[in-house]
Amino acid sequence: MHFEAIPTPRPRTPKQSTTATTTAATTATTTAATTATTTAATTATTKKAKGRALPLERWHQRLGHLNHADVKQLATYSSQIKLANNKELFCEPCTYSKQHTIPNHKPQIRAKAIFDLIHIDLDGGKKSLSKANSRMLTFDDDIPPTPKGAKYFMIITDNYSRYRWFFALKRKSDAKKVLEDWITIIQTQFYKTPKRIRTDCGKEWLNKILSKFATKKGI
């Protein structure tokens, strides 16, 4: 008897589909082309946005409502700012922000010569500074007097020249004597007499003694 070896069958390798390979290659090519197109379009859009011209009003708003004259001047110095037109339009926010409160009193007439009008203010001697005079400085204890013991002060201001005289006082009652001496000095040095005196209508000013003195001096 004769025996022959049966050949071992080889595993078959499945054949790749030509259609699938073509589809995958086409998809990859399309994706790459789309990405390149999108990138190119974005770059072109960015360059166009940087170089495009905008109306004057749009730049006025973008620059924090800068006035039109400065926007035009800035456009001549910077290549990034290009104006499509120079038309100045009405800006409502600028109008509201630049409005001023209408005064509820008549404007005071300033003096036309020195010593035509003087202002006198007397203060001091308080336990603490009032909030109206100073919101930052507040003392819990009494305000210390000067080395000579003065706790009050008087300021005389000329309305025309805005020149000021400062006097330190120990008592409020000293204001009368200081005012009389000051008027005497003005008459001697400047040959003038104050025509009008404006005060805060305190009791140290509205009294018979100063009233007679003012009448005698023709004030």
PDB file of C-alpha atoms in Angstrom:
ATOM      1  CA  MET A   1       0.000   0.000   0.000  1.00  0.00           C
ATOM      2  CA  HIS A   2       1.181   3.541  -0.802  1.00  0.00           C
ATOM      3  CA  PHE A   3       0.291   6.580   1.308  1.00  0.00           C
ATOM      4  CA  GLU A   4       0.518  10.224   0.137  1.00  0.00           C
ATOM      5  CA  ALA A   5       0.670  13.223   2.414  1.00  0.00           C
ATOM      6  CA  ILE A   6      -2.312  15.444   2.184  1.00  0.00           C
ATOM      7  CA  PRO A   7      -1.173  19.038   1.685  1.00  0.00           C
ATOM      8  CA  THR A   8      -2.108  21.473   4.472  1.00  0.00           C
ATOM      9  CA  PRO A   9      -4.434  24.138   3.097  1.00  0.00           C
ATOM     10  CA  ARG A  10      -3.047  27.711   3.370  1.00  0.00           C
ATOM     11  CA  PRO A  11      -5.222  30.393   4.957  1.00  0.00           C
ATOM     12  CA  ARG A  12      -6.694  32.669   2.415  1.00  0.00           C
ATOM     13  CA  THR A  13      -5.951  36.434   2.732  1.00  0.00           C
ATOM     14  CA  PRO A  14      -9.093  38.437   2.126  1.00  0.00           C
ATOM     15  CA  LYS A  15      -8.816  40.725  -0.803  1.00  0.00           C
ATOM     16  CA  GLN A  16      -9.090  44.460   0.002  1.00  0.00           C
ATOM     17  CA  SER A  17     -11.970  46.235  -1.631  1.00  0.00           C
ATOM     18  CA  THR A  18     -10.864  48.766  -4.197  1.00  0.00           C
ATOM     19  CA  THR A  19     -13.967  50.853  -3.539  1.00  0.00           C
ATOM     20  CA  ALA A  20     -13.226  51.181   0.201  1.00  0.00           C
ATOM     21  CA  THR A  21      -9.636  52.230  -0.413  1.00  0.00           C
ATOM     22  CA  THR A  22     -10.709  54.848  -2.913  1.00  0.00           C
ATOM     23  CA  THR A  23     -13.360  56.217  -0.531  1.00  0.00           C
ATOM     24  CA  ALA A  24     -10.888  56.562   2.360  1.00  0.00           C
ATOM     25  CA  ALA A  25      -8.350  58.343   0.196  1.00  0.00           C
ATOM     26  CA  THR A  26     -11.011  60.689  -1.115  1.00  0.00           C
ATOM     27  CA  THR A  27     -12.239  61.491   2.418  1.00  0.00           C
ATOM     28  CA  ALA A  28      -8.718  62.258   3.645  1.00  0.00           C
ATOM     29  CA  THR A  29      -8.064  64.497   0.665  1.00  0.00           C
ATOM     30  CA  THR A  30     -11.375  66.342   1.148  1.00  0.00           C
ATOM     31  CA  THR A  31     -10.711  66.899   4.871  1.00  0.00           C
ATOM     32  CA  ALA A  32      -7.245  68.273   4.214  1.00  0.00           C
ATOM     33  CA  ALA A  33      -8.561  70.550   1.492  1.00  0.00           C
ATOM     34  CA  THR A  34     -11.386  71.823   3.735  1.00  0.00           C
ATOM     35  CA  THR A  35      -8.963  72.565   6.581  1.00  0.00           C
ATOM     36  CA  ALA A  36      -6.609  74.416   4.281  1.00  0.00           C
ATOM     37  CA  THR A  37      -9.491  76.411   2.802  1.00  0.00           C
ATOM     38  CA  THR A  38     -10.833  77.333   6.244  1.00  0.00           C
ATOM     39  CA  THR A  39      -7.401  78.434   7.462  1.00  0.00           C
ATOM     40  CA  ALA A  40      -6.831  80.517   4.370  1.00  0.00           C
ATOM     41  CA  ALA A  41     -10.278  82.112   4.683  1.00  0.00           C
ATOM     42  CA  THR A  42      -9.708  82.933   8.379  1.00  0.00           C
ATOM     43  CA  THR A  43      -6.336  84.500   7.639  1.00  0.00           C
ATOM     44  CA  ALA A  44      -7.802  86.546   4.813  1.00  0.00           C
ATOM     45  CA  THR A  45     -10.705  87.670   7.004  1.00  0.00           C
ATOM     46  CA  THR A  46      -8.309  88.697   9.781  1.00  0.00           C
ATOM     47  CA  LYS A  47      -6.148  90.693   7.412  1.00  0.00           C
ATOM     48  CA  LYS A  48      -9.235  92.309   5.925  1.00  0.00           C
ATOM     49  CA  ALA A  49     -10.575  93.209   9.369  1.00  0.00           C
ATOM     50  CA  LYS A  50      -7.284  94.844  10.313  1.00  0.00           C
ATOM     51  CA  GLY A  51      -7.056  96.844   7.168  1.00  0.00           C
ATOM     52  CA  ARG A  52     -10.673  97.776   6.561  1.00  0.00           C
ATOM     53  CA  ALA A  53     -11.832 101.350   6.993  1.00  0.00           C
ATOM     54  CA  LEU A  54     -14.573 102.228   9.466  1.00  0.00           C
ATOM     55  CA  PRO A  55     -16.733 105.340   9.732  1.00  0.00           C
ATOM     56  CA  LEU A  56     -15.533 108.173  11.933  1.00  0.00           C
ATOM     57  CA  GLU A  57     -18.387 107.622  14.377  1.00  0.00           C
ATOM     58  CA  ARG A  58     -17.424 103.966  14.874  1.00  0.00           C
ATOM     59  CA  TRP A  59     -13.836 104.894  15.724  1.00  0.00           C
ATOM     60  CA  HIS A  60     -15.181 107.635  18.013  1.00  0.00           C
ATOM     61  CA  GLN A  61     -17.050 104.969  19.990  1.00  0.00           C
ATOM     62  CA  ARG A  62     -14.232 102.422  19.991  1.00  0.00           C
ATOM     63  CA  LEU A  63     -11.734 104.952  21.327  1.00  0.00           C
ATOM     64  CA  GLY A  64     -13.833 105.791  24.374  1.00  0.00           C
ATOM     65  CA  HIS A  65     -15.787 108.630  22.733  1.00  0.00           C
ATOM     66  CA  LEU A  66     -12.648 110.533  21.832  1.00  0.00           C
ATOM     67  CA  ASN A  67     -13.465 113.849  20.181  1.00  0.00           C
ATOM     68  CA  HIS A  68     -13.644 113.774  16.396  1.00  0.00           C
ATOM     69  CA  ALA A  69     -10.686 116.090  15.831  1.00  0.00           C
ATOM     70  CA  ASP A  70      -8.333 113.825  17.780  1.00  0.00           C
ATOM     71  CA  VAL A  71      -9.663 110.734  16.025  1.00  0.00           C
ATOM     72  CA  LYS A  72      -8.845 112.312  12.664  1.00  0.00           C
ATOM     73  CA  GLN A  73      -5.391 113.282  13.872  1.00  0.00           C
ATOM     74  CA  LEU A  74      -4.804 109.789  15.249  1.00  0.00           C
ATOM     75  CA  ALA A  75      -5.738 108.289  11.875  1.00  0.00           C
ATOM     76  CA  THR A  76      -2.905 110.233  10.230  1.00  0.00           C
ATOM     77  CA  TYR A  77      -0.334 108.756  12.638  1.00  0.00           C
ATOM     78  CA  SER A  78      -1.525 105.116  12.871  1.00  0.00           C
ATOM     79  CA  SER A  79      -1.861 102.726   9.945  1.00  0.00           C
ATOM     80  CA  GLN A  80      -4.301 100.563  11.938  1.00  0.00           C
ATOM     81  CA  ILE A  81      -6.935 103.293  12.060  1.00  0.00           C
ATOM     82  CA  LYS A  82      -8.528 103.955   8.695  1.00  0.00           C
ATOM     83  CA  LEU A  83     -11.498 106.241   8.229  1.00  0.00           C
ATOM     84  CA  ALA A  84     -14.184 105.438   5.714  1.00  0.00           C
ATOM     85  CA  ASN A  85     -15.593 108.957   6.032  1.00  0.00           C
ATOM     86  CA  ASN A  86     -15.166 112.134   8.082  1.00  0.00           C
ATOM     87  CA  LYS A  87     -18.846 112.641   8.840  1.00  0.00           C
ATOM     88  CA  GLU A  88     -19.393 113.828  12.412  1.00  0.00           C
ATOM     89  CA  LEU A  89     -22.692 112.491  13.755  1.00  0.00           C
ATOM     90  CA  PHE A  90     -24.600 113.440  16.895  1.00  0.00           C
ATOM     91  CA  CYS A  91     -23.448 111.387  19.923  1.00  0.00           C
ATOM     92  CA  GLU A  92     -26.048 111.165  22.683  1.00  0.00           C
ATOM     93  CA  PRO A  93     -23.752 109.734  25.433  1.00  0.00           C
ATOM     94  CA  CYS A  94     -21.257 112.554  24.902  1.00  0.00           C
ATOM     95  CA  THR A  95     -24.017 115.138  25.168  1.00  0.00           C
ATOM     96  CA  TYR A  96     -25.346 113.733  28.442  1.00  0.00           C
ATOM     97  CA  SER A  97     -21.915 113.310  30.022  1.00  0.00           C
ATOM     98  CA  LYS A  98     -20.807 116.867  29.189  1.00  0.00           C
ATOM     99  CA  GLN A  99     -23.916 118.591  30.476  1.00  0.00           C
ATOM    100  CA  HIS A 100     -23.592 120.904  33.461  1.00  0.00           C
ATOM    101  CA  THR A 101     -26.120 121.548  36.187  1.00  0.00           C
ATOM    102  CA  ILE A 102     -28.037 124.760  35.680  1.00  0.00           C
ATOM    103  CA  PRO A 103     -27.229 127.082  38.614  1.00  0.00           C
ATOM    104  CA  ASN A 104     -30.203 127.828  40.828  1.00  0.00           C
ATOM    105  CA  HIS A 105     -28.913 131.244  41.853  1.00  0.00           C
ATOM    106  CA  LYS A 106     -27.775 134.365  40.116  1.00  0.00           C
ATOM    107  CA  PRO A 107     -24.015 134.628  39.571  1.00  0.00           C
ATOM    108  CA  GLN A 108     -22.334 136.978  42.000  1.00  0.00           C
ATOM    109  CA  ILE A 109     -20.652 140.031  40.573  1.00  0.00           C
ATOM    110  CA  ARG A 110     -16.940 140.175  41.303  1.00  0.00           C
ATOM    111  CA  ALA A 111     -15.353 143.352  42.587  1.00  0.00           C
ATOM    112  CA  LYS A 112     -13.749 145.626  39.999  1.00  0.00           C
ATOM    113  CA  ALA A 113     -10.986 147.018  42.229  1.00  0.00           C
ATOM    114  CA  ILE A 114      -9.082 146.046  45.354  1.00  0.00           C
ATOM    115  CA  PHE A 115     -10.867 146.529  48.679  1.00  0.00           C
ATOM    116  CA  ASP A 116     -14.226 147.095  46.975  1.00  0.00           C
ATOM    117  CA  LEU A 117     -15.434 143.925  48.699  1.00  0.00           C
ATOM    118  CA  ILE A 118     -13.776 141.864  51.408  1.00  0.00           C
ATOM    119  CA  HIS A 119     -14.820 138.565  52.991  1.00  0.00           C
ATOM    120  CA  ILE A 120     -14.255 137.837  56.674  1.00  0.00           C
ATOM    121  CA  ASP A 121     -14.477 134.374  58.215  1.00  0.00           C
ATOM    122  CA  LEU A 122     -13.924 133.433  61.848  1.00  0.00           C
ATOM    123  CA  ASP A 123     -13.526 129.857  63.046  1.00  0.00           C
ATOM    124  CA  GLY A 124     -11.831 127.627  65.601  1.00  0.00           C
ATOM    125  CA  GLY A 125     -12.280 126.860  69.280  1.00  0.00           C
ATOM    126  CA  LYS A 126     -14.252 123.662  68.606  1.00  0.00           C
ATOM    127  CA  LYS A 127     -13.790 120.255  70.166  1.00  0.00           C
ATOM    128  CA  SER A 128     -13.525 118.686  66.724  1.00  0.00           C
ATOM    129  CA  LEU A 129     -13.391 119.824  63.148  1.00  0.00           C
ATOM    130  CA  SER A 130     -16.799 119.885  61.541  1.00  0.00           C
ATOM    131  CA  LYS A 131     -17.541 117.468  58.685  1.00  0.00           C
ATOM    132  CA  ALA A 132     -18.322 120.387  56.386  1.00  0.00           C
ATOM    133  CA  ASN A 133     -14.772 121.740  56.772  1.00  0.00           C
ATOM    134  CA  SER A 134     -12.891 118.447  56.710  1.00  0.00           C
ATOM    135  CA  ARG A 135     -14.141 114.936  56.009  1.00  0.00           C
ATOM    136  CA  MET A 136     -10.736 113.374  56.532  1.00  0.00           C
ATOM    137  CA  LEU A 137      -9.387 115.062  59.656  1.00  0.00           C
ATOM    138  CA  THR A 138     -11.383 114.518  62.824  1.00  0.00           C
ATOM    139  CA  PHE A 139     -10.019 115.031  66.324  1.00  0.00           C
ATOM    140  CA  ASP A 140     -11.490 113.350  69.395  1.00  0.00           C
ATOM    141  CA  ASP A 141      -9.819 115.748  71.808  1.00  0.00           C
ATOM    142  CA  ASP A 142      -9.788 119.528  71.861  1.00  0.00           C
ATOM    143  CA  ILE A 143      -7.789 121.235  69.139  1.00  0.00           C
ATOM    144  CA  PRO A 144      -4.507 122.230  70.804  1.00  0.00           C
ATOM    145  CA  PRO A 145      -3.887 125.997  70.925  1.00  0.00           C
ATOM    146  CA  THR A 146      -0.901 127.729  69.374  1.00  0.00           C
ATOM    147  CA  PRO A 147       2.232 128.351  71.471  1.00  0.00           C
ATOM    148  CA  LYS A 148       0.786 131.785  72.308  1.00  0.00           C
ATOM    149  CA  GLY A 149      -2.556 130.329  73.372  1.00  0.00           C
ATOM    150  CA  ALA A 150      -4.660 131.197  70.314  1.00  0.00           C
ATOM    151  CA  LYS A 151      -7.516 128.787  69.526  1.00  0.00           C
ATOM    152  CA  TYR A 152      -9.409 130.908  66.963  1.00  0.00           C
ATOM    153  CA  PHE A 153      -8.418 132.267  63.581  1.00  0.00           C
ATOM    154  CA  MET A 154      -9.759 134.984  61.302  1.00  0.00           C
ATOM    155  CA  ILE A 155      -9.240 135.167  57.545  1.00  0.00           C
ATOM    156  CA  ILE A 156      -9.787 138.342  55.531  1.00  0.00           C
ATOM    157  CA  THR A 157      -9.987 137.865  51.739  1.00  0.00           C
ATOM    158  CA  ASP A 158     -10.015 140.573  49.106  1.00  0.00           C
ATOM    159  CA  ASN A 159     -12.612 139.702  46.464  1.00  0.00           C
ATOM    160  CA  TYR A 160     -10.723 141.307  43.585  1.00  0.00           C
ATOM    161  CA  SER A 161      -7.131 140.149  44.127  1.00  0.00           C
ATOM    162  CA  ARG A 162      -7.998 137.064  46.229  1.00  0.00           C
ATOM    163  CA  TYR A 163      -5.233 138.115  48.632  1.00  0.00           C
ATOM    164  CA  ARG A 164      -5.694 136.779  52.164  1.00  0.00           C
ATOM    165  CA  TRP A 165      -4.708 137.916  55.634  1.00  0.00           C
ATOM    166  CA  PHE A 166      -4.575 135.408  58.473  1.00  0.00           C
ATOM    167  CA  PHE A 167      -4.885 136.303  62.155  1.00  0.00           C
ATOM    168  CA  ALA A 168      -4.675 134.035  65.196  1.00  0.00           C
ATOM    169  CA  LEU A 169      -7.015 134.972  68.070  1.00  0.00           C
ATOM    170  CA  LYS A 170      -7.232 133.882  71.684  1.00  0.00           C
ATOM    171  CA  ARG A 171     -10.904 134.834  71.981  1.00  0.00           C
ATOM    172  CA  LYS A 172     -13.717 135.580  69.548  1.00  0.00           C
ATOM    173  CA  SER A 173     -14.133 138.999  71.068  1.00  0.00           C
ATOM    174  CA  ASP A 174     -10.678 139.916  69.735  1.00  0.00           C
ATOM    175  CA  ALA A 175     -12.051 139.914  66.163  1.00  0.00           C
ATOM    176  CA  LYS A 176     -13.411 143.470  66.531  1.00  0.00           C
ATOM    177  CA  LYS A 177     -10.034 144.916  67.552  1.00  0.00           C
ATOM    178  CA  VAL A 178      -8.182 142.985  64.829  1.00  0.00           C
ATOM    179  CA  LEU A 179     -10.604 144.221  62.148  1.00  0.00           C
ATOM    180  CA  GLU A 180     -10.255 147.827  63.259  1.00  0.00           C
ATOM    181  CA  ASP A 181      -6.447 147.581  63.250  1.00  0.00           C
ATOM    182  CA  TRP A 182      -6.474 145.946  59.809  1.00  0.00           C
ATOM    183  CA  ILE A 183      -8.638 148.711  58.318  1.00  0.00           C
ATOM    184  CA  THR A 184      -6.266 151.305  59.794  1.00  0.00           C
ATOM    185  CA  ILE A 185      -3.297 149.575  58.178  1.00  0.00           C
ATOM    186  CA  ILE A 186      -5.055 149.481  54.790  1.00  0.00           C
ATOM    187  CA  GLN A 187      -5.847 153.182  55.019  1.00  0.00           C
ATOM    188  CA  THR A 188      -2.248 154.016  55.906  1.00  0.00           C
ATOM    189  CA  GLN A 189      -0.446 151.699  53.490  1.00  0.00           C
ATOM    190  CA  PHE A 190      -2.806 151.677  50.486  1.00  0.00           C
ATOM    191  CA  TYR A 191      -4.786 154.903  51.052  1.00  0.00           C
ATOM    192  CA  LYS A 192      -8.010 152.953  50.614  1.00  0.00           C
ATOM    193  CA  THR A 193     -10.953 152.027  52.795  1.00  0.00           C
ATOM    194  CA  PRO A 194     -12.942 148.822  52.261  1.00  0.00           C
ATOM    195  CA  LYS A 195     -16.299 149.667  50.717  1.00  0.00           C
ATOM    196  CA  ARG A 196     -18.214 146.517  51.597  1.00  0.00           C
ATOM    197  CA  ILE A 197     -17.680 143.718  54.118  1.00  0.00           C
ATOM    198  CA  ARG A 198     -19.303 140.299  53.720  1.00  0.00           C
ATOM    199  CA  THR A 199     -19.512 137.914  56.693  1.00  0.00           C
ATOM    200  CA  ASP A 200     -21.468 134.815  57.718  1.00  0.00           C
ATOM    201  CA  CYS A 201     -23.820 136.997  59.814  1.00  0.00           C
ATOM    202  CA  GLY A 202     -22.373 135.768  63.098  1.00  0.00           C
ATOM    203  CA  LYS A 203     -23.064 137.540  66.387  1.00  0.00           C
ATOM    204  CA  GLU A 204     -19.462 138.722  66.563  1.00  0.00           C
ATOM    205  CA  TRP A 205     -20.154 140.896  63.496  1.00  0.00           C
ATOM    206  CA  LEU A 206     -23.803 141.924  63.890  1.00  0.00           C
ATOM    207  CA  ASN A 207     -23.605 144.179  66.902  1.00  0.00           C
ATOM    208  CA  LYS A 208     -23.984 147.873  67.671  1.00  0.00           C
ATOM    209  CA  ILE A 209     -20.256 148.497  68.230  1.00  0.00           C
ATOM    210  CA  LEU A 210     -19.178 147.297  64.790  1.00  0.00           C
ATOM    211  CA  SER A 211     -22.224 148.912  63.219  1.00  0.00           C
ATOM    212  CA  LYS A 212     -21.173 152.321  64.563  1.00  0.00           C
ATOM    213  CA  PHE A 213     -17.567 151.687  63.480  1.00  0.00           C
ATOM    214  CA  ALA A 214     -18.639 150.790  59.927  1.00  0.00           C
ATOM    215  CA  THR A 215     -20.861 153.885  59.722  1.00  0.00           C
ATOM    216  CA  LYS A 216     -17.987 156.073  60.920  1.00  0.00           C
ATOM    217  CA  LYS A 217     -15.639 154.647  58.277  1.00  0.00           C
ATOM    218  CA  GLY A 218     -18.254 154.878  55.539  1.00  0.00           C
ATOM    219  CA  ILE A 219     -18.435 151.102  54.976  1.00  0.00           C
TER     220      ILE A 219
END
